[in-house]
Coordinates of C-alpha atoms in Angstrom, one line a residue:
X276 CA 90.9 38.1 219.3
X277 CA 87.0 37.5 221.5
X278 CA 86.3 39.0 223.8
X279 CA 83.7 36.8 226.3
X280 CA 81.8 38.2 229.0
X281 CA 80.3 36.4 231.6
X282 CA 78.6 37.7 235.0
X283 CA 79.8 35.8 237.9
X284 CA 76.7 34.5 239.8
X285 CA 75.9 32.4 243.2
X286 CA 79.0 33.5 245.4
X287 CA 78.9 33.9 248.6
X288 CA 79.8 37.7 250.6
X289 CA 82.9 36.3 251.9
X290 CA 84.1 34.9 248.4
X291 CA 82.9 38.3 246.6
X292 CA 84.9 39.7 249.5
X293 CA 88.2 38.1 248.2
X294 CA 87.9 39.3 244.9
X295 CA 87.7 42.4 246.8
X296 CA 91.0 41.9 247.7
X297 CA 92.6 40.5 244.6
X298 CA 91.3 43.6 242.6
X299 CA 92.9 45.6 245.2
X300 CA 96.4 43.9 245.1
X301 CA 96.2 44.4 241.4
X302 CA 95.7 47.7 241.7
X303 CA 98.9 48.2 244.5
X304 CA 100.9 46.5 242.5
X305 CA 100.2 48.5 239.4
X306 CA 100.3 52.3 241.9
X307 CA 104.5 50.4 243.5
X308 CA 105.0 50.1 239.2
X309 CA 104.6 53.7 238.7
X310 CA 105.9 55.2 242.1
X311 CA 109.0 53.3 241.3
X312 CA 109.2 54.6 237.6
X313 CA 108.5 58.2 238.8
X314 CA 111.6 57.6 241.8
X315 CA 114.0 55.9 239.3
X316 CA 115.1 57.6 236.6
X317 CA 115.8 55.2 233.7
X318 CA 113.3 52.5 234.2
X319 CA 112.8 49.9 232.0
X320 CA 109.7 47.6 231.5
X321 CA 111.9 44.8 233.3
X322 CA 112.5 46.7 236.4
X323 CA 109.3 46.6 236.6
X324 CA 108.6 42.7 236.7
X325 CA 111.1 42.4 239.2
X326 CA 109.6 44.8 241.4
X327 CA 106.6 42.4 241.5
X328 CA 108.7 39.4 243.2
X329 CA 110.0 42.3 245.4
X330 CA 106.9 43.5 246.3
X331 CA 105.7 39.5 247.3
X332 CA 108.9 39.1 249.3
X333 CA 108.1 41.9 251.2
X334 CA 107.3 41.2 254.9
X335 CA 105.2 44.6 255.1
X336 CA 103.0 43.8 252.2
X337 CA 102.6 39.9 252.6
X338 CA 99.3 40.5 250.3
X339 CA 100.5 40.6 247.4
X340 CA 102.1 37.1 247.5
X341 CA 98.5 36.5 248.1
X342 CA 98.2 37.3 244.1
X343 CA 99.1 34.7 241.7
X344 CA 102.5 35.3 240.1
X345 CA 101.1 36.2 236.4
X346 CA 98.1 38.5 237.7
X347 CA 101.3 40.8 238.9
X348 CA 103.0 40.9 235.7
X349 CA 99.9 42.0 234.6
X350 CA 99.4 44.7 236.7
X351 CA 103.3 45.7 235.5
X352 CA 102.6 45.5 232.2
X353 CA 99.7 47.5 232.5
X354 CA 101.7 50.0 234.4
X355 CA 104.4 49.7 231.3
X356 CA 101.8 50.4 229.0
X357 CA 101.0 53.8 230.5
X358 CA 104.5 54.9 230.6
X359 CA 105.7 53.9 227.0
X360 CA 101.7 55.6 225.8
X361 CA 103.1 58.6 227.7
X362 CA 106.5 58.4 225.7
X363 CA 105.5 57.8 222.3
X364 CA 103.1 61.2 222.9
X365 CA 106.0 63.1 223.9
X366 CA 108.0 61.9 220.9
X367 CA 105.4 62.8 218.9
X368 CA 104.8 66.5 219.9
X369 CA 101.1 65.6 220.6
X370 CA 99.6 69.3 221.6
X371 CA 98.1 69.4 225.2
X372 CA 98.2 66.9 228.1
X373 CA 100.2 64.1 226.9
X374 CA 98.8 61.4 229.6
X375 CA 101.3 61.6 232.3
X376 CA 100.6 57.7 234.4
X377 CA 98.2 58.6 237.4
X378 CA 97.6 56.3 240.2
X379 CA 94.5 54.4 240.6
X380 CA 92.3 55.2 243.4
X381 CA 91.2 53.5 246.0
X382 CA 93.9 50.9 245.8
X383 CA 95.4 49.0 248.6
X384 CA 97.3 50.9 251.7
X385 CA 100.3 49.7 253.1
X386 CA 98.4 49.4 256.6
X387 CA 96.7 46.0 256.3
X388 CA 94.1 46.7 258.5
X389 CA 92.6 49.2 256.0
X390 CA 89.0 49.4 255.0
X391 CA 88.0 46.5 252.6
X392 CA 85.4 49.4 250.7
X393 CA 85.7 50.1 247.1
X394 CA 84.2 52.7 245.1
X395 CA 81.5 50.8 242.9
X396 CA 81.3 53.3 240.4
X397 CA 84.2 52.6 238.7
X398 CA 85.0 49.4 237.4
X399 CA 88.3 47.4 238.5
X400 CA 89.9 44.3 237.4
X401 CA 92.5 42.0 237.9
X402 CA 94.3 40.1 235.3
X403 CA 95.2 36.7 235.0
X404 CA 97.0 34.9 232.1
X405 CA 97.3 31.2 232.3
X406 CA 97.1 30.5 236.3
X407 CA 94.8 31.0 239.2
X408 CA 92.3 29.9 238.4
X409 CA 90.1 26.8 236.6
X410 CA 87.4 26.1 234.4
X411 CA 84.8 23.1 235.0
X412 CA 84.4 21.0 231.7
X413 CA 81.0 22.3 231.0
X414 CA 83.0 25.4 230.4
X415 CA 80.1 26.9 233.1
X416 CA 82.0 27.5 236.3
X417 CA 84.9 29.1 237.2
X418 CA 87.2 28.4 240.1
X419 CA 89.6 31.1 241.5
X420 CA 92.7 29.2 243.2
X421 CA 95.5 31.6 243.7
X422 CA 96.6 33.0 247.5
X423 CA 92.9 34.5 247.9
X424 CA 91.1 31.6 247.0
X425 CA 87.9 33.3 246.2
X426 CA 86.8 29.4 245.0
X427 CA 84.0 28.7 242.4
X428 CA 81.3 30.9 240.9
X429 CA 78.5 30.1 237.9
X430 CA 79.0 31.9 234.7
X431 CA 76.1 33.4 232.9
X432 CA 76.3 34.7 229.8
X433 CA 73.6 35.7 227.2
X434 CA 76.3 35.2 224.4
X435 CA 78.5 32.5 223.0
X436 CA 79.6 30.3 225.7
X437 CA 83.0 29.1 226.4
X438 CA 82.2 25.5 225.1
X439 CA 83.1 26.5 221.7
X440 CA 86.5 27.4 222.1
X441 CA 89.4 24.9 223.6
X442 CA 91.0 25.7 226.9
X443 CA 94.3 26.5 224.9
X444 CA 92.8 29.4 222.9
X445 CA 91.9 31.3 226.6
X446 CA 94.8 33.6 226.7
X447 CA 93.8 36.2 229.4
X448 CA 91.3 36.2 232.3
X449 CA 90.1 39.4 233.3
X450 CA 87.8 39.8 236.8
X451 CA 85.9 42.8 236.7
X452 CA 83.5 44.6 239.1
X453 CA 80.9 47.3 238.3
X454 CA 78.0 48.9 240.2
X455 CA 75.6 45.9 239.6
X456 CA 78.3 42.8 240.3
X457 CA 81.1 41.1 239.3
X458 CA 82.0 40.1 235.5
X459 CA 84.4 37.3 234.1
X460 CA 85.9 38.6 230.9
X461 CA 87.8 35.9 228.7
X462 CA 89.9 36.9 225.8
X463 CA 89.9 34.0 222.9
X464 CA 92.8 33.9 220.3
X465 CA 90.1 33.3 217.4
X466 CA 90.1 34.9 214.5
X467 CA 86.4 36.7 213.8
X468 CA 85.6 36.7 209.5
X469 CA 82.1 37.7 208.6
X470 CA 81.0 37.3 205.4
X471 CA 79.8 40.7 203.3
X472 CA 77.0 40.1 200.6
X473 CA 77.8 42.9 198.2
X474 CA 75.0 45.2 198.2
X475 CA 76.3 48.2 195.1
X476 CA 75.5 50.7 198.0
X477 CA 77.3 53.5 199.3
X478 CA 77.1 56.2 202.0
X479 CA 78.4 59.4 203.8
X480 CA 77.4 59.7 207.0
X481 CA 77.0 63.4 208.9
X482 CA 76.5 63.1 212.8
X483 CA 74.5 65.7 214.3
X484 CA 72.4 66.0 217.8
X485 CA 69.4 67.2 216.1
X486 CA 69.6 63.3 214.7
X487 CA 72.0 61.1 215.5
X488 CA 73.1 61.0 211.8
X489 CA 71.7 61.3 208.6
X490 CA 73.5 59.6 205.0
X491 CA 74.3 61.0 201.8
X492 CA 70.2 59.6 200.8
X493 CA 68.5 61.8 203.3
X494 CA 68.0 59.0 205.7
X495 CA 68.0 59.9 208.8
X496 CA 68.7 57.9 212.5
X497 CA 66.8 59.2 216.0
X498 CA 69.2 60.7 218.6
X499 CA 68.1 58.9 221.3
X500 CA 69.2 60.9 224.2
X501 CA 69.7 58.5 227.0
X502 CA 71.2 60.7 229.3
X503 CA 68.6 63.5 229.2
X504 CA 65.9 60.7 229.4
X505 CA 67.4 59.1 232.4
X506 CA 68.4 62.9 234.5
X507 CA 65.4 63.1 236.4
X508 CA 65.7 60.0 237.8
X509 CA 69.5 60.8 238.2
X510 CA 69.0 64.3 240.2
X511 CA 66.6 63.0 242.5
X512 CA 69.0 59.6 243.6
X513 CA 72.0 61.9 243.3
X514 CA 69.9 64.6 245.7
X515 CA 69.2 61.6 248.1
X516 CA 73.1 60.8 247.9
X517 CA 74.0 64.1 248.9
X518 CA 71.8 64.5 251.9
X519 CA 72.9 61.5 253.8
X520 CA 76.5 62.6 253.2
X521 CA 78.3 63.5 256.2
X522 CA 81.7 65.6 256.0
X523 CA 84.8 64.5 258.0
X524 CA 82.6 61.4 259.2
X525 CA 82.2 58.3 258.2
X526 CA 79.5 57.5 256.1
X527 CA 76.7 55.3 257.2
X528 CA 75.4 51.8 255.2
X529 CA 72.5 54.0 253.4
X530 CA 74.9 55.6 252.1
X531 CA 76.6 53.6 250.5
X532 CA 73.3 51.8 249.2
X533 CA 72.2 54.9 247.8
X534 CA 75.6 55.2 245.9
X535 CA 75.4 51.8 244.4
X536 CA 72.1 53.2 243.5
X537 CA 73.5 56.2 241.5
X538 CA 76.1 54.3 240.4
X539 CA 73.9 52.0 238.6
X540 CA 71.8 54.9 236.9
X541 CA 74.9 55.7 235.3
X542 CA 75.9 52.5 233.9
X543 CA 72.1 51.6 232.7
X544 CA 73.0 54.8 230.4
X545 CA 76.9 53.9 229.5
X546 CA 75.0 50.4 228.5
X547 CA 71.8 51.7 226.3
X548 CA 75.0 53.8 224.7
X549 CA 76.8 50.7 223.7
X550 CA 74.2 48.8 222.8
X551 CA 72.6 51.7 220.7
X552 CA 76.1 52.2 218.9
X553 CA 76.8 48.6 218.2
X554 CA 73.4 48.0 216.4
X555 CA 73.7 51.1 214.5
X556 CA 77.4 50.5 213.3
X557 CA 76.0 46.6 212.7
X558 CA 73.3 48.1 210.7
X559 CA 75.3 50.0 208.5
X560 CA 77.9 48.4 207.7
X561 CA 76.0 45.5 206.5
X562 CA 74.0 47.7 203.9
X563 CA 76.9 49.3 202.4
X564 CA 80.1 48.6 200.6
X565 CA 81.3 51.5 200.9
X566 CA 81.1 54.1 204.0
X567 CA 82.2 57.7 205.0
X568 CA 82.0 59.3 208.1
X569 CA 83.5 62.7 209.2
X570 CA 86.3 62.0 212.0
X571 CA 85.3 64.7 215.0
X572 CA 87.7 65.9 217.5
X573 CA 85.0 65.4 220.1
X574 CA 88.0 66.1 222.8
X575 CA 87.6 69.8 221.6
X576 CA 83.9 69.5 220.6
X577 CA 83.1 69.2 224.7
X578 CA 84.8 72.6 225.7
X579 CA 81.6 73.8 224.1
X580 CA 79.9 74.2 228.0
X581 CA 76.5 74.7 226.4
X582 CA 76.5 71.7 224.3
X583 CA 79.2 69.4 226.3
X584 CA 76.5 67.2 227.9
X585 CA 74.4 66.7 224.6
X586 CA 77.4 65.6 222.8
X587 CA 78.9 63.1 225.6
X588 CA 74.9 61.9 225.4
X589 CA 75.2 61.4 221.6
X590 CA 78.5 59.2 222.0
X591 CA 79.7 60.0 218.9
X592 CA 83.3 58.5 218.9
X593 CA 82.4 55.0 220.3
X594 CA 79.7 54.8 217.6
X595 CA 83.1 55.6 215.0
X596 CA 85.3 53.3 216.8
X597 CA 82.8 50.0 216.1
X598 CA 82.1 51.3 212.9
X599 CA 85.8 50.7 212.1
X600 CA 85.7 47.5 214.2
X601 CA 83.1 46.2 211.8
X602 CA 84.0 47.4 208.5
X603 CA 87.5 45.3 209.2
X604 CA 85.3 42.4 210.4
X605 CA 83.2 42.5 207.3
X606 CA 85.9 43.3 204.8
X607 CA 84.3 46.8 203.7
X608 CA 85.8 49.9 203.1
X609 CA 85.3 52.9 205.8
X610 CA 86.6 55.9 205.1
X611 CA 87.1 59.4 207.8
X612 CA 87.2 62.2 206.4
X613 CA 87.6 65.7 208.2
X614 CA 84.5 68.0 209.0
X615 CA 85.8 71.2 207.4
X616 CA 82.9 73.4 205.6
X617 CA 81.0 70.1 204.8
X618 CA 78.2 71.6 206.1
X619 CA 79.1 75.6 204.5
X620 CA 79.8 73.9 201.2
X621 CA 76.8 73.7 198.5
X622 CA 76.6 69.7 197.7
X623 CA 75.6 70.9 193.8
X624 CA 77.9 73.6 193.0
X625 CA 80.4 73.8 195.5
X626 CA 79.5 77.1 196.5
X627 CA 80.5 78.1 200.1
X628 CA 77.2 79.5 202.3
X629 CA 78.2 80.5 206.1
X630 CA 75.6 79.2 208.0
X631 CA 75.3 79.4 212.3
X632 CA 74.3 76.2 213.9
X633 CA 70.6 77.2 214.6
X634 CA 70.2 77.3 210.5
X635 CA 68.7 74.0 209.5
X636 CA 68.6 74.6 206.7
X637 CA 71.0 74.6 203.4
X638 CA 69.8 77.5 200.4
X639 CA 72.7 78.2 197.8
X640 CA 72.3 81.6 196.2
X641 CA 74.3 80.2 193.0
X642 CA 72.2 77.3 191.8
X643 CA 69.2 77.5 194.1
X644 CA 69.4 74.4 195.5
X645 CA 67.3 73.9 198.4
X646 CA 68.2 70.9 200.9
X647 CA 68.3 70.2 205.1
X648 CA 71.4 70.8 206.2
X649 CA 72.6 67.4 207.5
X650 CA 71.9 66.0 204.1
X651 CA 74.0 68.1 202.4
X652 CA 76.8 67.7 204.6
X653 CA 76.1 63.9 204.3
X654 CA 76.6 64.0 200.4
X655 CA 79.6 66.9 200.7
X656 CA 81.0 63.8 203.2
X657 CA 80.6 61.2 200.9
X658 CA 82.6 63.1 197.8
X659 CA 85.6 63.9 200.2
X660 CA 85.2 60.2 200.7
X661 CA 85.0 59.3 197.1
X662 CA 88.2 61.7 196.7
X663 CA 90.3 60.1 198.9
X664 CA 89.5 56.8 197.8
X665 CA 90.6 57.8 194.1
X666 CA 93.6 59.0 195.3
X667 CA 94.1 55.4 196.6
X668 CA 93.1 53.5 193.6
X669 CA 95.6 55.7 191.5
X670 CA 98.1 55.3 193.7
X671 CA 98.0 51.3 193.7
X672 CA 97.8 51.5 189.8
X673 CA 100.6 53.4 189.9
X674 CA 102.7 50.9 192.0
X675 CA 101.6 47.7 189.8
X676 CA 102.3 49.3 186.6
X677 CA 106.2 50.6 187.6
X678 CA 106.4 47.9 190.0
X679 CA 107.7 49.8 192.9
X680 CA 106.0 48.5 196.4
X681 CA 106.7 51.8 198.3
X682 CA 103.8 53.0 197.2
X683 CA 101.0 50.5 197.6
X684 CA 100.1 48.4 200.6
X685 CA 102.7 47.3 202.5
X686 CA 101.7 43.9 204.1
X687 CA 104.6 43.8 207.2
X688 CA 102.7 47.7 207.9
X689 CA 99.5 46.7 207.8
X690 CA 100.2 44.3 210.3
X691 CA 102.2 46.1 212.8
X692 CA 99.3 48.8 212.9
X693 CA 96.0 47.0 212.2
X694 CA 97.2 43.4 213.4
X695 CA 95.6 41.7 210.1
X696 CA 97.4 41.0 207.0
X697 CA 95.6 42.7 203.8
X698 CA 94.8 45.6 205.6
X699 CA 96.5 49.7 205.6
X700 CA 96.0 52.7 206.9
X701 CA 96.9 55.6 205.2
X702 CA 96.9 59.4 205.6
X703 CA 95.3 61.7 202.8
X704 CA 96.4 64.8 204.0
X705 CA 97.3 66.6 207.2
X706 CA 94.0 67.5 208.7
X707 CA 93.9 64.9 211.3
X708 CA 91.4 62.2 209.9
X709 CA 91.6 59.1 211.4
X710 CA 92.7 57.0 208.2
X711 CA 91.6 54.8 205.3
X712 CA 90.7 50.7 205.2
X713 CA 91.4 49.4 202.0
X714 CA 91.9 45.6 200.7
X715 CA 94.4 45.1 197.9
X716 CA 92.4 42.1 196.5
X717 CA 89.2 44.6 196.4
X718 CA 90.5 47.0 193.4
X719 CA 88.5 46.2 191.3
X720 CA 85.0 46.3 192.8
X721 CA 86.6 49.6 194.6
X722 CA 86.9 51.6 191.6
X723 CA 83.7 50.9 190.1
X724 CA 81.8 52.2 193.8
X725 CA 84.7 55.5 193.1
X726 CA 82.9 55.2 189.6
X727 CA 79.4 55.4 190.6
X728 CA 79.9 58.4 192.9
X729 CA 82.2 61.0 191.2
X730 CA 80.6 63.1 187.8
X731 CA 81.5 62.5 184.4
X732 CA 84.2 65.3 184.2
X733 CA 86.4 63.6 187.5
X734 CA 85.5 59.8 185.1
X735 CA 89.0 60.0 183.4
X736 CA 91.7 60.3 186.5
X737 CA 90.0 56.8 187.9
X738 CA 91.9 53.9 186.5
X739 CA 90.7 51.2 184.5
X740 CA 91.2 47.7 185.5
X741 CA 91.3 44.7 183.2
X742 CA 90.4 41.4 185.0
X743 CA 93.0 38.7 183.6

């Protein structure tokens, strides 16, 4: 699956208005889905579709018939997928909150005469599958023509346009607003291959705030701090915000101008984020064939108070979660490891050296070796990596030789939890790492990266493959 974004552009107030209100609906619809499973005890994913031609019938919310049939099931299924996320953590004795469903804010009241105002800073969408709405030949406008009939807006978009992909492969429709505008996502049932030019490199990876990470060679990546560069810009629009509040009143145009304002600081950040995070995952996976990264629990990192903001600013999981998206695209291997005592352990000797966080620096007693701390943890990364990965190899030669398939990769597994054939997931121990990609048609150029990384004492456990 593609995703496609486009901006929607040259609408009038009034039409920007009614997608207003669509969003909204969408948003009732999916808050009715949940009251009703939290009322009903029992309630199945169906109940839920049928409360959406309930809901239409009804004569006190004649809005939502408004919405076009589909863009309610979606708002159900949405709903669904809350509640069954919120199940399958119970059933799995996940420690903490388990994600009990929460109503959306700011949705639709009952009272149709409510205000029309959203809250900008969070972005809202509405759904559609198949219908409501139409695309011109040139693939450059869309026109909205369900109940609201927002009609016809210009798509811009700095990617791929939608004249490369057939009207058949458009699955979903997804109208999104955010502080500067409305956005037309499309979701395309293409299949995304890249070709990977072997390069005979590998690389662990330690992520750090100091720099943003630094590999197993020493090479390091600048921390850019977005956030700290943008907060004095942000106090003094958030200090205007707060002075033209009023309490128990109702707030005044400037306002809400200087809201979209604030708003719009923020997502200029959450933006140079993503971007910063996609070209760095890019980046790396394209130079390596091989790459290990340590899987932080940044959930429990951020209860640090004194360090909470500078590791939101270093947005260290999404930069994990397309680093994964890419080495599936490109056909590499990734590997997460966990964090423990990469950073204590001596990368020569294995010797374990208690270090506090404001020591930079790594100096073993045993042999004397003498490195920056990151680096070592980097290198102490990419062995647990190369471990792990042996473990693999062994365990797929194992399954060839005796011919047993419960140990290897299983192909109907790989595609109920990564959706392509070819690929597994597996767990190497209990610590919580997040899992390891591997190809079955790659063994052989697999074990001679294992090779290149592990000493000459750990050469006999990796097998030996002959090529037929």
């Amino acid at each position: 699956m593609l995703v496609v974004e486009a901006k929607l552009k040259n609408g009038t107030p009034e039409q920007y208005q009614r997608l207003d209100e669509a969003i909204r609906t969408s948003q009732f619809v999916r808050n009715s889905c949940v009251r009703y499973w939290m009322d009903n005890k029992g309630t199945t994913r169906n109940d839920l579709q049928k409360l959406c031609a309930v809901l239409a019938n009804n004569k006190e919310t004649p809005w939502v018939n408004k919405l076009n049939s589909q863009a309610r099931q979606s708002a159900a299924d949405r709903a669904w997928q809350s509640i069954n996320r919120f199940y399958q953590n119970c059933h799995a004795k996940i420690p903490g909150k388990k994600g009990f469903p929460r109503f959306k804010k700011h949705s639709r009241s009952v009272d149709p005469s409510a205000s029309l105002r959203v809250n900008v800073e969070r972005s809202r969408d509405v759904e559609y599958k198949l219908t409501g709405y139409k695309l011109s030949d040139d693939r450059r406008k869309i026109k909205f023509t369900d109940g609201f009939k927002a009609g016809e807006f210009d798509l811009w978009c700095s990617q791929k346009t939608l004249v490369y992909y057939s009207e058949q492969q458009i699955k979903r429709v997804r109208v999104v607003r955010r502080a500067d505008g409305y956005y037309c996502q499309f979701l395309i049932d293409v299949e995304r291959q890249e070709y990977h030019e072997p390069t005979g490199q590998i690389t662990g990876i330690d992520l750090g705030l100091k720099e943003f990470y630094t590999d197993a060679q020493g090479n390091t990546v600048e921390n850019p701090r977005y956030l700290s560069k943008s907060e004095k810009r942000l106090k003094k629009a958030q200090r205007r915000l707060s002075k033209k509040f009023r309490k128990g009143k109702k707030q005044s145009n400037n306002y809400h101008k200087q809201r979209i304002k604030v708003a719009r600081l923020h997502l200029k950040v959450s933006r140079q984020r993503k971007d910063k995070a996609i070209k760095d995952a890019l980046a790396l996976v394209q130079s390596n064939d091989l790459v290990v990264y340590e899987a932080l629990k940044v959930r429990n990192l951020v209860k640090n108070r004194k360090l909470a903001k500078s590791i939101s600013d270093a947005s260290w999981y999404q930069f994990t979660e397309w680093l994964n998206y890419f080495a599936k695209i490109y056909r590499i291997v990734c590997v997460a490891v966990p964090p423990h005592f990469t950073s204590q352990d001596c990368s020569v000797c294995g010797t374990r050296v208690q270090k506090t966080l404001s020591t930079r620096t790594h100096q073993c007693p045993n042999c004397k070796t003498i490195l920056d701390r990151d680096h070592n943890a980097a290198i102490n990364i990419l062995k647990k990596g190369l471990q792990y990965l042996g473990n693999h190899l062994n365990a797929s030669t194992l399954r060839r030789s005796s011919g047993d398939t419960s140990l290897g990769i299983d192909t109907e597994r790989s595609r109920s939890v990564n959706g392509t054939v070819g690929q597994t997931e597996t767990d190497p121990n209990a610590l919580g790492e997040s899992g390891l990609w591997g190809f079955s048609g790659d063994i052989e150029n697999l074990s001679c990266l294992v090779e290149q990384g592990i000493s000459d004492s750990d050469m006999e456990r990796i097998p030996r493959h002959s090529v037929a």
